[in-house]
Coordinates of C-alpha atoms in Angstrom, one line a residue:
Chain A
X977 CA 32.1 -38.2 -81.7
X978 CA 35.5 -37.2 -80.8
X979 CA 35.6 -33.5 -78.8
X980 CA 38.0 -31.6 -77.3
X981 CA 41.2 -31.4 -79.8
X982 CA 40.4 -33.9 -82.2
X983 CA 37.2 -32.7 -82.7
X984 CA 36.1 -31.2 -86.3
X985 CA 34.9 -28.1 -84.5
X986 CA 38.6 -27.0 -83.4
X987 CA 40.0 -27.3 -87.3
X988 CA 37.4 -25.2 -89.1
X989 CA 40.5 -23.1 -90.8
X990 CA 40.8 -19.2 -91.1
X991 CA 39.5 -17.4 -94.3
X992 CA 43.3 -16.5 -94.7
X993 CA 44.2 -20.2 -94.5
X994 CA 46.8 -21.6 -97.1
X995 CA 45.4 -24.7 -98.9
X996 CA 48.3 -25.9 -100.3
X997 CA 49.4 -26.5 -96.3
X998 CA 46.6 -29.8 -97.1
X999 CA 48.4 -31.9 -99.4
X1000 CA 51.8 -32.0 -96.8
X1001 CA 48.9 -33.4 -93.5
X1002 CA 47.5 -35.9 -96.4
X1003 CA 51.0 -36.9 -97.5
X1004 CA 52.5 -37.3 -94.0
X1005 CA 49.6 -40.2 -93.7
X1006 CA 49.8 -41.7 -97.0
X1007 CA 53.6 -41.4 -97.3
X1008 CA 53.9 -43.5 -93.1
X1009 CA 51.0 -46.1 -94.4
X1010 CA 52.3 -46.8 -97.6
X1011 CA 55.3 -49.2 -95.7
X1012 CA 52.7 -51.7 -95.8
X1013 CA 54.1 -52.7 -99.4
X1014 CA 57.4 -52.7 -98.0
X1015 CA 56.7 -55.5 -95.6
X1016 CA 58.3 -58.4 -97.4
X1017 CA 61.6 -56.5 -96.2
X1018 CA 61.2 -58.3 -92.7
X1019 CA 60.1 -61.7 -94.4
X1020 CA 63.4 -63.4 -94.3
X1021 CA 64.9 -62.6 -90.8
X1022 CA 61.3 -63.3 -89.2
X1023 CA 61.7 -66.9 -91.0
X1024 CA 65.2 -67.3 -89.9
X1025 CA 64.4 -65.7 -86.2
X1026 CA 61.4 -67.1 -85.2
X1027 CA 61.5 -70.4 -87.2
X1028 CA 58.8 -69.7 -89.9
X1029 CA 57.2 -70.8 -92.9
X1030 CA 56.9 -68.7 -96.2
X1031 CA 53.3 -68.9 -95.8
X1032 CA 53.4 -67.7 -92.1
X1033 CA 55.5 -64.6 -92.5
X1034 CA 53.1 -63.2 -94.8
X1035 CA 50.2 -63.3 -92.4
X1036 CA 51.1 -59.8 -91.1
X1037 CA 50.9 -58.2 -94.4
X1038 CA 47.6 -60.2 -96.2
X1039 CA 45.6 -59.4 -92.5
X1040 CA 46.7 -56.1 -93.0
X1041 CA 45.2 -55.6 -96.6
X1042 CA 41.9 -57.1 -95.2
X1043 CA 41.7 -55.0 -92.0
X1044 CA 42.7 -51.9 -94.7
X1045 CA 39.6 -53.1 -97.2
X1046 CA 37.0 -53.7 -94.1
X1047 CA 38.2 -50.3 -91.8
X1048 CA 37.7 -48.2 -94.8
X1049 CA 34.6 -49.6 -95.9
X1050 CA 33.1 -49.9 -92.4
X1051 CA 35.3 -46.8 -90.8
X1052 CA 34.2 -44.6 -93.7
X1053 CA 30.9 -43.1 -92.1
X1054 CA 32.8 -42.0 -88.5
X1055 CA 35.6 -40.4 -90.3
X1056 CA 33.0 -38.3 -92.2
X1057 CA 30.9 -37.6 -89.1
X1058 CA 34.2 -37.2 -86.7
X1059 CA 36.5 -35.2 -89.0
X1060 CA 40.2 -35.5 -90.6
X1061 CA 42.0 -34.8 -87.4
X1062 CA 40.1 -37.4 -85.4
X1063 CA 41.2 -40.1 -88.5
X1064 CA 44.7 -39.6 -88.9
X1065 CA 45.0 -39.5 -85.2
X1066 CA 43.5 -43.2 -85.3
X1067 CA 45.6 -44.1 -88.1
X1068 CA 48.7 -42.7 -86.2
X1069 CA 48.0 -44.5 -83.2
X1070 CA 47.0 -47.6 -84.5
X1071 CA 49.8 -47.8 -87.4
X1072 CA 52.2 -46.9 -85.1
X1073 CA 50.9 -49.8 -82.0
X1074 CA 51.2 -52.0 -84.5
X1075 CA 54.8 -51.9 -84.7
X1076 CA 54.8 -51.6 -80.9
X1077 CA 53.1 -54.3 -80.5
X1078 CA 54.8 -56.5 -83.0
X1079 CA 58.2 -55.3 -81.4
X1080 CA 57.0 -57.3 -78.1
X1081 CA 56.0 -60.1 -80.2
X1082 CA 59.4 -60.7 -81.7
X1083 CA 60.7 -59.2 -78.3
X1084 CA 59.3 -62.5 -76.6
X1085 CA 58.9 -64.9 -79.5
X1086 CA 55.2 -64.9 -79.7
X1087 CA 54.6 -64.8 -83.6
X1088 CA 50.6 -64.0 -82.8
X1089 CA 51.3 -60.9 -81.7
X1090 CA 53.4 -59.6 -84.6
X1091 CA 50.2 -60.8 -86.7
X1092 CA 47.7 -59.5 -84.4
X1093 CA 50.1 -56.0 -84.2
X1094 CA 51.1 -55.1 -87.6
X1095 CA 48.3 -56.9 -89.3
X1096 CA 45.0 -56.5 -87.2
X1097 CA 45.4 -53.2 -85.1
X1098 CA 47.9 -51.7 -88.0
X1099 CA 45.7 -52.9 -90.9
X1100 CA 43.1 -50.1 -88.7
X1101 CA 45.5 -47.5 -89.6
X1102 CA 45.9 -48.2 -93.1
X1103 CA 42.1 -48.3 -93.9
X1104 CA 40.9 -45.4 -91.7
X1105 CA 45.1 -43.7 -92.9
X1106 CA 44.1 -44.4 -96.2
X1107 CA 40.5 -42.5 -96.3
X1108 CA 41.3 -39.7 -93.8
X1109 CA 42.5 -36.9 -96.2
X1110 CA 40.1 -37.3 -99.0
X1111 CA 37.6 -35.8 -98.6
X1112 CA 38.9 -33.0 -96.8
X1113 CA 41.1 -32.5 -99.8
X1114 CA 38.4 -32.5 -102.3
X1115 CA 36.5 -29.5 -100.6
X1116 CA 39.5 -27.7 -100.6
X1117 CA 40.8 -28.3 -104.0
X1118 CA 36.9 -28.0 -105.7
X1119 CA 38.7 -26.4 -108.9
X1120 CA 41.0 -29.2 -109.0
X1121 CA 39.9 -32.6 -107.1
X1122 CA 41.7 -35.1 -109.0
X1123 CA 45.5 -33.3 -108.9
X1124 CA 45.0 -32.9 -104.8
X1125 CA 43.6 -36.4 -104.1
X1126 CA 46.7 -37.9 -106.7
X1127 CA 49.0 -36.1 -104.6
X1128 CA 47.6 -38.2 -101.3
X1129 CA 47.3 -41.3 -102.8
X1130 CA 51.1 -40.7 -105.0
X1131 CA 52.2 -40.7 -101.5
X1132 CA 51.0 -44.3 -100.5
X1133 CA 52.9 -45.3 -103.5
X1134 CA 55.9 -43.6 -102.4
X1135 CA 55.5 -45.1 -98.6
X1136 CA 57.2 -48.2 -99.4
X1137 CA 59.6 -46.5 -101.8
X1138 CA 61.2 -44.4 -98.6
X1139 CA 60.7 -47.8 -95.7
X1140 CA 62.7 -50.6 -98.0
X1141 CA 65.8 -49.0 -98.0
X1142 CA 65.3 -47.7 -94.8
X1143 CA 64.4 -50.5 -93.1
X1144 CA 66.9 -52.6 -94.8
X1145 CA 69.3 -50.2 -93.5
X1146 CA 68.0 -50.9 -89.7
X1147 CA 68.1 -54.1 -90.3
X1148 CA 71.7 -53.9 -90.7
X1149 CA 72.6 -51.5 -87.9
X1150 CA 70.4 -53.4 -85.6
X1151 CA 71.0 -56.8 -86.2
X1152 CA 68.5 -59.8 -87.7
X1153 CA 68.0 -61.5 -84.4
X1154 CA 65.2 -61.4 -82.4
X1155 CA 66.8 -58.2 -80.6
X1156 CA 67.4 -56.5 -83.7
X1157 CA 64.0 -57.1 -85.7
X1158 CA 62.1 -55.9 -82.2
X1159 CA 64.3 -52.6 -81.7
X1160 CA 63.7 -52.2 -85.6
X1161 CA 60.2 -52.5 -85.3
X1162 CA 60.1 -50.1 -82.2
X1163 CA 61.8 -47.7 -84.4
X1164 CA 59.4 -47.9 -87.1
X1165 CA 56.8 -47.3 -84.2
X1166 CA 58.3 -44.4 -82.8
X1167 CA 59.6 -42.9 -85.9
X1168 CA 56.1 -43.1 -87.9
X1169 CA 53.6 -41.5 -84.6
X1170 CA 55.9 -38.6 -84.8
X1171 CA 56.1 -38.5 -89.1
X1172 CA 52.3 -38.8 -88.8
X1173 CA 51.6 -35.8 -85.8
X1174 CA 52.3 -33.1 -88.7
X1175 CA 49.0 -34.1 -90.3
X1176 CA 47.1 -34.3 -87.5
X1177 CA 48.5 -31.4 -85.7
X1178 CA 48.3 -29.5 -89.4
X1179 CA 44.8 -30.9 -91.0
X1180 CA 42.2 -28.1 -91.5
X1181 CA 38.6 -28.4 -93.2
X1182 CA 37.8 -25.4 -94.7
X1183 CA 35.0 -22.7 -93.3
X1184 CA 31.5 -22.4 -94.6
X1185 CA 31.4 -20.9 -97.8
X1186 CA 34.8 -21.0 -98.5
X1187 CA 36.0 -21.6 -102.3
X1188 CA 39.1 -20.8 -103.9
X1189 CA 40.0 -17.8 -105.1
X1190 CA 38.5 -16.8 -109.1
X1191 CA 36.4 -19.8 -108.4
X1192 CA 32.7 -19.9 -108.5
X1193 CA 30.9 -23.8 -108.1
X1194 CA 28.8 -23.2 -111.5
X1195 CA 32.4 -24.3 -113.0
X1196 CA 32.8 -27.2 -111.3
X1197 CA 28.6 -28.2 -111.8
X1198 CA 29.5 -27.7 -116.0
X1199 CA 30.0 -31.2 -117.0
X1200 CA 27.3 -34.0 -117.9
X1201 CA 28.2 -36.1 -115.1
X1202 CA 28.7 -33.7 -112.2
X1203 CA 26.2 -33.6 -109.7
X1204 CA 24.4 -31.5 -108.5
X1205 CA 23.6 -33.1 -105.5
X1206 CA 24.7 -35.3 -102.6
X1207 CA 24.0 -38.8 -102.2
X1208 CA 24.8 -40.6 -98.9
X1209 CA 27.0 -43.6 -98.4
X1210 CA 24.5 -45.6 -97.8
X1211 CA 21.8 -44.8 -100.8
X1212 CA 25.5 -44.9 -103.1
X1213 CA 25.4 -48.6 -102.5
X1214 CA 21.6 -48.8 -104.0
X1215 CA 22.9 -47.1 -107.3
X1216 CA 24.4 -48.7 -110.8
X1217 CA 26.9 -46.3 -110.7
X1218 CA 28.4 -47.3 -107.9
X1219 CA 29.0 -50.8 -109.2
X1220 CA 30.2 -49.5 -112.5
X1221 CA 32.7 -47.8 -110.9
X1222 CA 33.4 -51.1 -108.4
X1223 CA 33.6 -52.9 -111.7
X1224 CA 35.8 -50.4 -113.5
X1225 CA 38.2 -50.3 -110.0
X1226 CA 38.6 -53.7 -109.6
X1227 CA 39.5 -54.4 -113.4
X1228 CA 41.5 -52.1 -113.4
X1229 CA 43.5 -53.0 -110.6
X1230 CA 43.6 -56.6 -111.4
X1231 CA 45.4 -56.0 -114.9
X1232 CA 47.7 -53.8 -113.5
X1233 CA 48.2 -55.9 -110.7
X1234 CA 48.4 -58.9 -112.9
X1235 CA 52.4 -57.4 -114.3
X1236 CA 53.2 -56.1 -111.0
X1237 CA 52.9 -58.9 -108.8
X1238 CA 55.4 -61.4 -111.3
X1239 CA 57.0 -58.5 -113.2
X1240 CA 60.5 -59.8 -112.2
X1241 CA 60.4 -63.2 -113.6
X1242 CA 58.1 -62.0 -116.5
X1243 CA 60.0 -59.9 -118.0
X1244 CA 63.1 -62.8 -117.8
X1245 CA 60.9 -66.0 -118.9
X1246 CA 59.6 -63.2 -122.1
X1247 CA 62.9 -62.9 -123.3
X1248 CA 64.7 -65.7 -122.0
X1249 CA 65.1 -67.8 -125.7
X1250 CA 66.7 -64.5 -127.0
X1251 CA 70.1 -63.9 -128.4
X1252 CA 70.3 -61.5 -125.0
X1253 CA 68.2 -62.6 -121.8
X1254 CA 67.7 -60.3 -119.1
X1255 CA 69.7 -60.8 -116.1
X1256 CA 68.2 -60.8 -112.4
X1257 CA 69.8 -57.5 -111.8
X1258 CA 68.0 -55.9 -114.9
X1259 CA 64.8 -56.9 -114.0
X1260 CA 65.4 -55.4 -110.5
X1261 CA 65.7 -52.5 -112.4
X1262 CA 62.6 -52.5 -114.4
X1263 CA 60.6 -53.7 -111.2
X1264 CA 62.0 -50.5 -110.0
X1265 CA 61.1 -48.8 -113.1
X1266 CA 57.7 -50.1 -112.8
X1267 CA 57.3 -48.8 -109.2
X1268 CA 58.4 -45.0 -110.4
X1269 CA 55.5 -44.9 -112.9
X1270 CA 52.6 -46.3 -110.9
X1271 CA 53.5 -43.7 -108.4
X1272 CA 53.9 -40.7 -111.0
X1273 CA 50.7 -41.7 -113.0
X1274 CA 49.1 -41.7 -109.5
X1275 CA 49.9 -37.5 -109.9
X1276 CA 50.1 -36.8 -113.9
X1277 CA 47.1 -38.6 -115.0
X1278 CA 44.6 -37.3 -112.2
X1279 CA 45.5 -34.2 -112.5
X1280 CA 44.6 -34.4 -116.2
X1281 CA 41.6 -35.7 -115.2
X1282 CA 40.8 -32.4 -113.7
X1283 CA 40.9 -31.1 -117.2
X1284 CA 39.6 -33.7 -120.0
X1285 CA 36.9 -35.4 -117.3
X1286 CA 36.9 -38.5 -115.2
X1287 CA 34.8 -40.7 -117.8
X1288 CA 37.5 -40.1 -120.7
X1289 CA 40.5 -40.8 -118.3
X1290 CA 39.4 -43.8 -117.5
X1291 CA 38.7 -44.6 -121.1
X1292 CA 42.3 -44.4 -122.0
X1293 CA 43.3 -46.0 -118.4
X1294 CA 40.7 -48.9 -119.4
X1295 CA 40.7 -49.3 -123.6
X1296 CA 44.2 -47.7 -123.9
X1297 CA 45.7 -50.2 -120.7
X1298 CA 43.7 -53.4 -122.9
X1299 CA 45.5 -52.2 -126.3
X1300 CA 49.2 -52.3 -124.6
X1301 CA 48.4 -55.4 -123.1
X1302 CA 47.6 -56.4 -127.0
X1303 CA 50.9 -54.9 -127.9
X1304 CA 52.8 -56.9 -125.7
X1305 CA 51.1 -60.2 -127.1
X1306 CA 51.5 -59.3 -130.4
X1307 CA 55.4 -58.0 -130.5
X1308 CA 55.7 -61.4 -128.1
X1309 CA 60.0 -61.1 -127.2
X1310 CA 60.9 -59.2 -130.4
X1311 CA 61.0 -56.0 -128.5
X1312 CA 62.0 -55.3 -125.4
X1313 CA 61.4 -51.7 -125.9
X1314 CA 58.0 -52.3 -126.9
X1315 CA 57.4 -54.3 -123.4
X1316 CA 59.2 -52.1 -121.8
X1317 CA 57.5 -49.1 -122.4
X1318 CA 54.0 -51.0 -122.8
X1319 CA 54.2 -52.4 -119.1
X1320 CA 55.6 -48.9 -117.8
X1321 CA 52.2 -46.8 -119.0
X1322 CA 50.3 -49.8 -117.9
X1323 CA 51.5 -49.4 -114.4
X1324 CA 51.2 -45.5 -114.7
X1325 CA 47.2 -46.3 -115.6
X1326 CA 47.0 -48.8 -112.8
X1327 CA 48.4 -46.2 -110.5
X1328 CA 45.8 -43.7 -112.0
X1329 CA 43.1 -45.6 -111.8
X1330 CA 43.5 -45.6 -107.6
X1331 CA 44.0 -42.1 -107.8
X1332 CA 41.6 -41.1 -109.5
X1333 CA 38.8 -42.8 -108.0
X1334 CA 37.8 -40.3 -105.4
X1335 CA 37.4 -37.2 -107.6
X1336 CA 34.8 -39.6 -109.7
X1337 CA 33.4 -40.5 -107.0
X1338 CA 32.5 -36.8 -105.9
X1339 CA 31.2 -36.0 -109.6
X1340 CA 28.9 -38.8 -109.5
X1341 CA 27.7 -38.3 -105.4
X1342 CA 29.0 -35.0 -104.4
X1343 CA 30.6 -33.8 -101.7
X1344 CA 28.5 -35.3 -98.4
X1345 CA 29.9 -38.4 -97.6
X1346 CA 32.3 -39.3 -100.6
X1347 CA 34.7 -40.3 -97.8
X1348 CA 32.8 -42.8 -96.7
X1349 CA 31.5 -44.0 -100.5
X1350 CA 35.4 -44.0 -101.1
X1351 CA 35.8 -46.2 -98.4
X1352 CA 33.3 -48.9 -99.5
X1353 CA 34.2 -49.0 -103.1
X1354 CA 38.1 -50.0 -102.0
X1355 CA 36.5 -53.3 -101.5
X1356 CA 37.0 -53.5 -105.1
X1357 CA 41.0 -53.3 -104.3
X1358 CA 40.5 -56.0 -101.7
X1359 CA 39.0 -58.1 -104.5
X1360 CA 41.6 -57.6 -107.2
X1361 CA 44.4 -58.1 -105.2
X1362 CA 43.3 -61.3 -104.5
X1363 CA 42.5 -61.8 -108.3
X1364 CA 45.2 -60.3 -110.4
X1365 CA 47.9 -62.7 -108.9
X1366 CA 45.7 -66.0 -109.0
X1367 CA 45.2 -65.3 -112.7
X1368 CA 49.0 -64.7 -113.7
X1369 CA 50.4 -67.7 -111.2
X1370 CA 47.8 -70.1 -112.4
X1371 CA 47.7 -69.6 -115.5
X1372 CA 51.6 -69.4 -115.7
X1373 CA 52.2 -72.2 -113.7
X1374 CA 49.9 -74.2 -116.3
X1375 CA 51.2 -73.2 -119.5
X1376 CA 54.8 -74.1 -117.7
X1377 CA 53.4 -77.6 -116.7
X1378 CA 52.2 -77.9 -120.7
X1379 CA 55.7 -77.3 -121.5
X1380 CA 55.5 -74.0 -122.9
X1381 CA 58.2 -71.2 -122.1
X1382 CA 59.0 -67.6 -123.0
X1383 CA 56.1 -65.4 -124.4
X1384 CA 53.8 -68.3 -124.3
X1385 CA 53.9 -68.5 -120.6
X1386 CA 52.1 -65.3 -120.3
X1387 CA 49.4 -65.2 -123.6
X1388 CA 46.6 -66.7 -122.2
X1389 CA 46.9 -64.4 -118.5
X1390 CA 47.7 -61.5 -121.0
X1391 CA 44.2 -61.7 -122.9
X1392 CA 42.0 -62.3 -119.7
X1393 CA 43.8 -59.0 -118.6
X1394 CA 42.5 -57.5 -121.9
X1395 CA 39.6 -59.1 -121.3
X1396 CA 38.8 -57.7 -118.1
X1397 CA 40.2 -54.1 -119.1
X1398 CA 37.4 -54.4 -121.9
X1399 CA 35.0 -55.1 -119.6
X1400 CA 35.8 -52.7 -117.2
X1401 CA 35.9 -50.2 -120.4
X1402 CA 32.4 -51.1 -121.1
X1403 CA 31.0 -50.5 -117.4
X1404 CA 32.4 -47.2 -117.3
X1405 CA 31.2 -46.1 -120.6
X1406 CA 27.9 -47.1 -118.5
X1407 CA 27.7 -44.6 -115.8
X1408 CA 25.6 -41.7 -116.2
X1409 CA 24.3 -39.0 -113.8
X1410 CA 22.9 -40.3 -110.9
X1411 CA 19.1 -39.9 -110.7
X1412 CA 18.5 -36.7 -108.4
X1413 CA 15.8 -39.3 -106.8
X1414 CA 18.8 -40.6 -104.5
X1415 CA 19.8 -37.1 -103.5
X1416 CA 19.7 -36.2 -100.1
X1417 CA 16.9 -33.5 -99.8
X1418 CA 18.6 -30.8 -98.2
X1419 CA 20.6 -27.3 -99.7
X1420 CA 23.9 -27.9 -100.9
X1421 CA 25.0 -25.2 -98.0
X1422 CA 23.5 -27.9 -95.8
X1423 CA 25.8 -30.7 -97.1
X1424 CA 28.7 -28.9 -97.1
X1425 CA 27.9 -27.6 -93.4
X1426 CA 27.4 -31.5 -92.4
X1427 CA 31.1 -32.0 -93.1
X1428 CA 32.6 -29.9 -90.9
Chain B
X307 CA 35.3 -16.6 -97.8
X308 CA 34.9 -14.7 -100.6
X309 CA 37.4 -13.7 -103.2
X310 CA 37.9 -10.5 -101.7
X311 CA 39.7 -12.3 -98.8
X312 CA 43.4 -12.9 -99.4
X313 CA 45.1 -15.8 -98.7
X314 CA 48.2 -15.3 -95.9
X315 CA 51.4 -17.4 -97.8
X316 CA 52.5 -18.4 -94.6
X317 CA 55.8 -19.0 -96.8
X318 CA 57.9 -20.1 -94.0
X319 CA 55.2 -23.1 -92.4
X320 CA 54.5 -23.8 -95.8
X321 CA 58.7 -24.4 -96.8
X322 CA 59.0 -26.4 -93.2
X323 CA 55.7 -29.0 -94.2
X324 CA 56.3 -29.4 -97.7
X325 CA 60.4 -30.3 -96.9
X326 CA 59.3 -32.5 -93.8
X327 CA 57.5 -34.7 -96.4
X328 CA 60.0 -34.3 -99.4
X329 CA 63.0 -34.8 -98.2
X330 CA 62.0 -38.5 -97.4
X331 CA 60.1 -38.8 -100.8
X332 CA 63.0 -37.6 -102.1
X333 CA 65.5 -40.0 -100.1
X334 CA 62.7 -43.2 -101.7
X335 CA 62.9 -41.3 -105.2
X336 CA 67.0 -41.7 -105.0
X337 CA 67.4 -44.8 -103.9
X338 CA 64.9 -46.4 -106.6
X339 CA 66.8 -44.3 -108.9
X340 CA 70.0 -46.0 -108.1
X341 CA 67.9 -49.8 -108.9
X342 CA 66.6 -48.4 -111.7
X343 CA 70.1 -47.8 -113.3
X344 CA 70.8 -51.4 -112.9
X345 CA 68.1 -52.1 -116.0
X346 CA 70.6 -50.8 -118.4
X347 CA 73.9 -51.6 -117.2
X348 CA 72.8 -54.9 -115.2

C-alpha cells in the first residue's frame, strides 16, 4: 500500500469539493495513453533507421496491447486497494519511461529496448492508465455513471487523435534518423509525465457519505438490474453475468473492429467497379470520419445510457450494429451514402460499447471493486482485437484469391460480423440481477468506506 | 455531505483544468477535421 502522498488517505476531498474537477485528472490519463493508437506514426523511420522488418516494428505496439489487457486484469485489485492517485502516478511513470527508455534504445541502436520500453514497461501504464479513473468517477457521478466514465474513455479515443499530428510534426523538426526519432521519443517522455501530473496532483475520491446534490441512492437502486449489493472481483469471475458481458464486449468490439482495422481499402475495393471509385485521399477522409464517431459515441451514447438503461443500449449497440452491417450487404456498392452513414453509427456503437462497459458493470456488481471487475473483463478487448482483423484479412484475402472483387470481397466477413453481433445480442438479453448469494456480506456504508 | 452543503465553483481551477485538457483535444479535433474534408473534395 502506497502512503505518504500517493496514498488514498491524503485525497479524501472536501464536502465543498467540485466534481466536475474529476473528469479533467481522468482525461489528462486517458487523453496521454491513448497515443498508443498512434504508434504506427514511428513505423516507417524505425524500419528505415534501424533496418527493420514490417513485422518487427510493430512489436512495440502488439506487446503493448498485451501488457495493457494483463496490467488491467491483474493490476485491477491494487488500484482498488491503493487509490486513483497511486494509479495514475504508475501509469505516468511507467508511460512516460517507456518513451525514455525507448529514446536510449534508438539512442544506441538496440531495437530490444524500444520493445522492452514502449511495449513492456509502457504497456504497464496503459492497463493500470486505462483503469485508474473509473471507479473513482463512478462514485462521484452515482446520478450519472455512464456520461462521466464516456468522458474518460472518449479521451483514450482522442489520445491518438492529438499524438499523430503531433508527432508527425516532431518528426519533421527533429529529423528521422536515429538522433531525431530518440530526441522525439524523449519529448514524448517528458511532455506526457508533466500532461499526466494534473491528474494525479488533481484526483480526489469523494468523503463518506458524500452524494450529489438532490440526489438520494433509492434513484440509482430503481431499475431491475441494479444491485443492491457489492460483489468482489474475485466472486465476479464465478458469475454468468460476468461472461455475458465478456461475451457481449468482445463481439462487440470484434465487429466494430472488423471495419476499422481495413476501413481504408474497404471502402475503395466496395466501390471500386463504379462509374466513380473512391480515391486514396477520400478514404483518408472517411477513416478520419470513422475515428470522429467512435470517439463521440464513446460520450453521446453512454450518457444516454444513463437515461434508457445499460441492457437497452447495448441492445441497439448489439441488434441495431448487426442490422447496419445487413444494410451494407444488402445496398452492396449502390450507395455510398448508405455505407457511409452505416459504417459511421457502427463505429459510434463500437466506441459505445467500450464506454459503456464500466457503468454496467457497477449496476450488475456495485460499487466495491468494479475497478478491478473492469479490469478483468478488458480481456475481452485483448481477444477481439486479435479476432476482428483475422476475420476481415482472411476472409478477404480468400474471396480475393477466388477471384471475387468489390462488394463480394467483404460478404462473407460482413455476415460473421452480424453473426457475432447476434450473438452477442442474445448474451446480453441474458444477464439478469446477480444472485444477492455472491454479495459481499457487509453494509453498503462498509463498501463504499473500503474504497477510500 | 449532505445536500445542505454547497459545492465551492472553484470557477477559476476548474477553467485552468478543463482548457489544459481541451485545448489539445481540441488541436486532435482540428486536425482530423482538416482529413475529414478530404472525403468530399478528395
Amino acid at each position: 500500500m502506497a502512503e505518504g502522498f500517493l496514498s488514498r488517505s491524503r485525497i479524501v476531498a472536501p464536502n465543498d469539493w467540485n466534481r466536475w474537477l474529476i473528469p479533467p485528472a481522468a482525461l489528462s490519463v486517458h487523453l496521454a495513453i491513448g497515443q498508443a493508437y498512434a504508434w504506427s506514426v514511428f513505423k516507417s523511420p524505425l524500419e528505415g533507421t534501424l533496418n527493420l522488418s514490417g513485422t518487427q516494428s510493430a512489436l512495440p505496439f502488439q506487446l503493448g496491447i498485451v501488457m495493457l489487457g494483463l496490467s488491467a486484469a491483474f493490476g485491477g485489485t491494487l488500484v482498488e486497494r491503493n487509490g486513483p492517485r497511486w494509479a495514475m502516478f504508475v501509469s505516468l511513470v511507467c508511460f512516460s519511461g517507456g518513451f525514455l527508455i525507448s529514446a536510449l534504445g534508438v539512442a544506441t541502436g538496440q531495437y530490444w529496448l524500444v520493445v522492452l520500453g514502449y511495449g513492456g514497461v509502457g504497456g504497464i501504464g496503459l492497463g493500470i492508465g486505462y483503469i485508474s479513473p473509473v471507479s473513482t468517477l463512478i462514485k462521484w457521478f452515482p446520478d450519472r455513471p455512464g456520461m462521466a466514465t464516456g468522458i474518460a474513455i472518449m479521451g483514450f479515443g482522442g489520445g491518438a487523435l492529438i499524438a499523430s499530428p503531433w508527432s508527425n510534426q516532431m518528426l519533421d523538426s527533429f529529423g528521422t534518423d536515429s538522433s531525431g526519432i530518440a530526441t522525439t521519443f524523449a519529448v514524448h517522455g517528458v511532455v506526457y509525465a508533466i500532461f499526466m501530473s494534473l491528474g494525479v496532483l488533481l484526483v480526489r475520491v469523494p468523503a463518506d457519505g458524500w452524494r450529489p446534490k438532490g440526489w438520494r441512492p433509492e434513484q440509482a437502486k430503481s431499475g431491475k438490474l441494479i444491485a443492491t449489493g457489492h460483489v468482489s472481483a474475485n466472486t465476479a469471475l464465478r458469475t454468468p453475468q460476468f461472461w455475458l458481458l465478456w461475451i457481449v464486449l468482445c463481439f462487440n468490439v470484434t465487429a466494430g473492429i472488423g471495419i476499422l482495422e481495413k476501413a481504408a481499402p474497404m471502402i475503395v475495393d466496395f466501390f471500386a467497379n463504379t462509374e466513380a471509385p473512391l480515391t486514396v485521399a477520400s478514404a483518408a477522409g472517411f477513416v478520419a470520419l470513422l475515428s470522429l464517431t467512435n470517439m463521440l459515441g464513446r460520450f453521446v451514447w453512454s450518457s444516454t445510457s444513463d437515461i434508457v438503461g445499460r441492457k437497452n443500449i447495448y441492445r441497439l449497440y448489439l441488434g441495431g450494429g448487426a442490422l447496419l452491417y445487413l444494410g451494407i450487404v444488402l445496398s452492396g456498392d449502390s450507395s455510398k451514402v448508405v455505407f457511409i452513414l452505416a459504417a459511421l453509427v457502427i463505429l459510434s456503437f463500437y466506441g459505445a460499447g467500450f464506454a459503456t462497459i464500466p457503468a454496467y458493470l457497477r449496476d450488475l456488481f456495485g460499487t466495491y471493486q468494479v475497478g478491478a471487475i473492469h479490469g478483468r473483463l478488458l480481456t475481452a478487448w485483448s481477444t477481439a482485437g486479435i479476432l476482428g482483423p483475422l476475420i476481415v484479412n482472411a476472409v478477404a484475402d480468400s474471396q480475393a484469391a477466388a477471384g471475387k472483387s468489390g462488394p463480394a470481397l467483404y460478404t462473407v466477413s460482413l455476415y460473421i460480423m452480424i453473426g457475432l453481433l447476434v450473438v452477442g445480442f442474445a448474451a446480453n438479453e441474458f444477464v439478469r440481477p446477480v444472485n444477492p448469494k455472491h454479495h459481499e456480506r457487509f453494509a453498503d456504508s462498509e463498501a463504499e468506506g473500503a474504497n477510500r | 455531505m449532505n445536500d445542505s452543503v454547497r459545492t465551492r465553483p472553484r470557477a477559476g481551477l476548474l477553467t485552468f483544468v478543463w482548457l489544459w485538457v481541451g485545448i489539445p483535444f481540441g488541436y486532435g479535433v482540428y486536425q482530423l477535421a482538416t482529413q475529414v474534408v478530404q472525403l468530399f473534395t478528395g
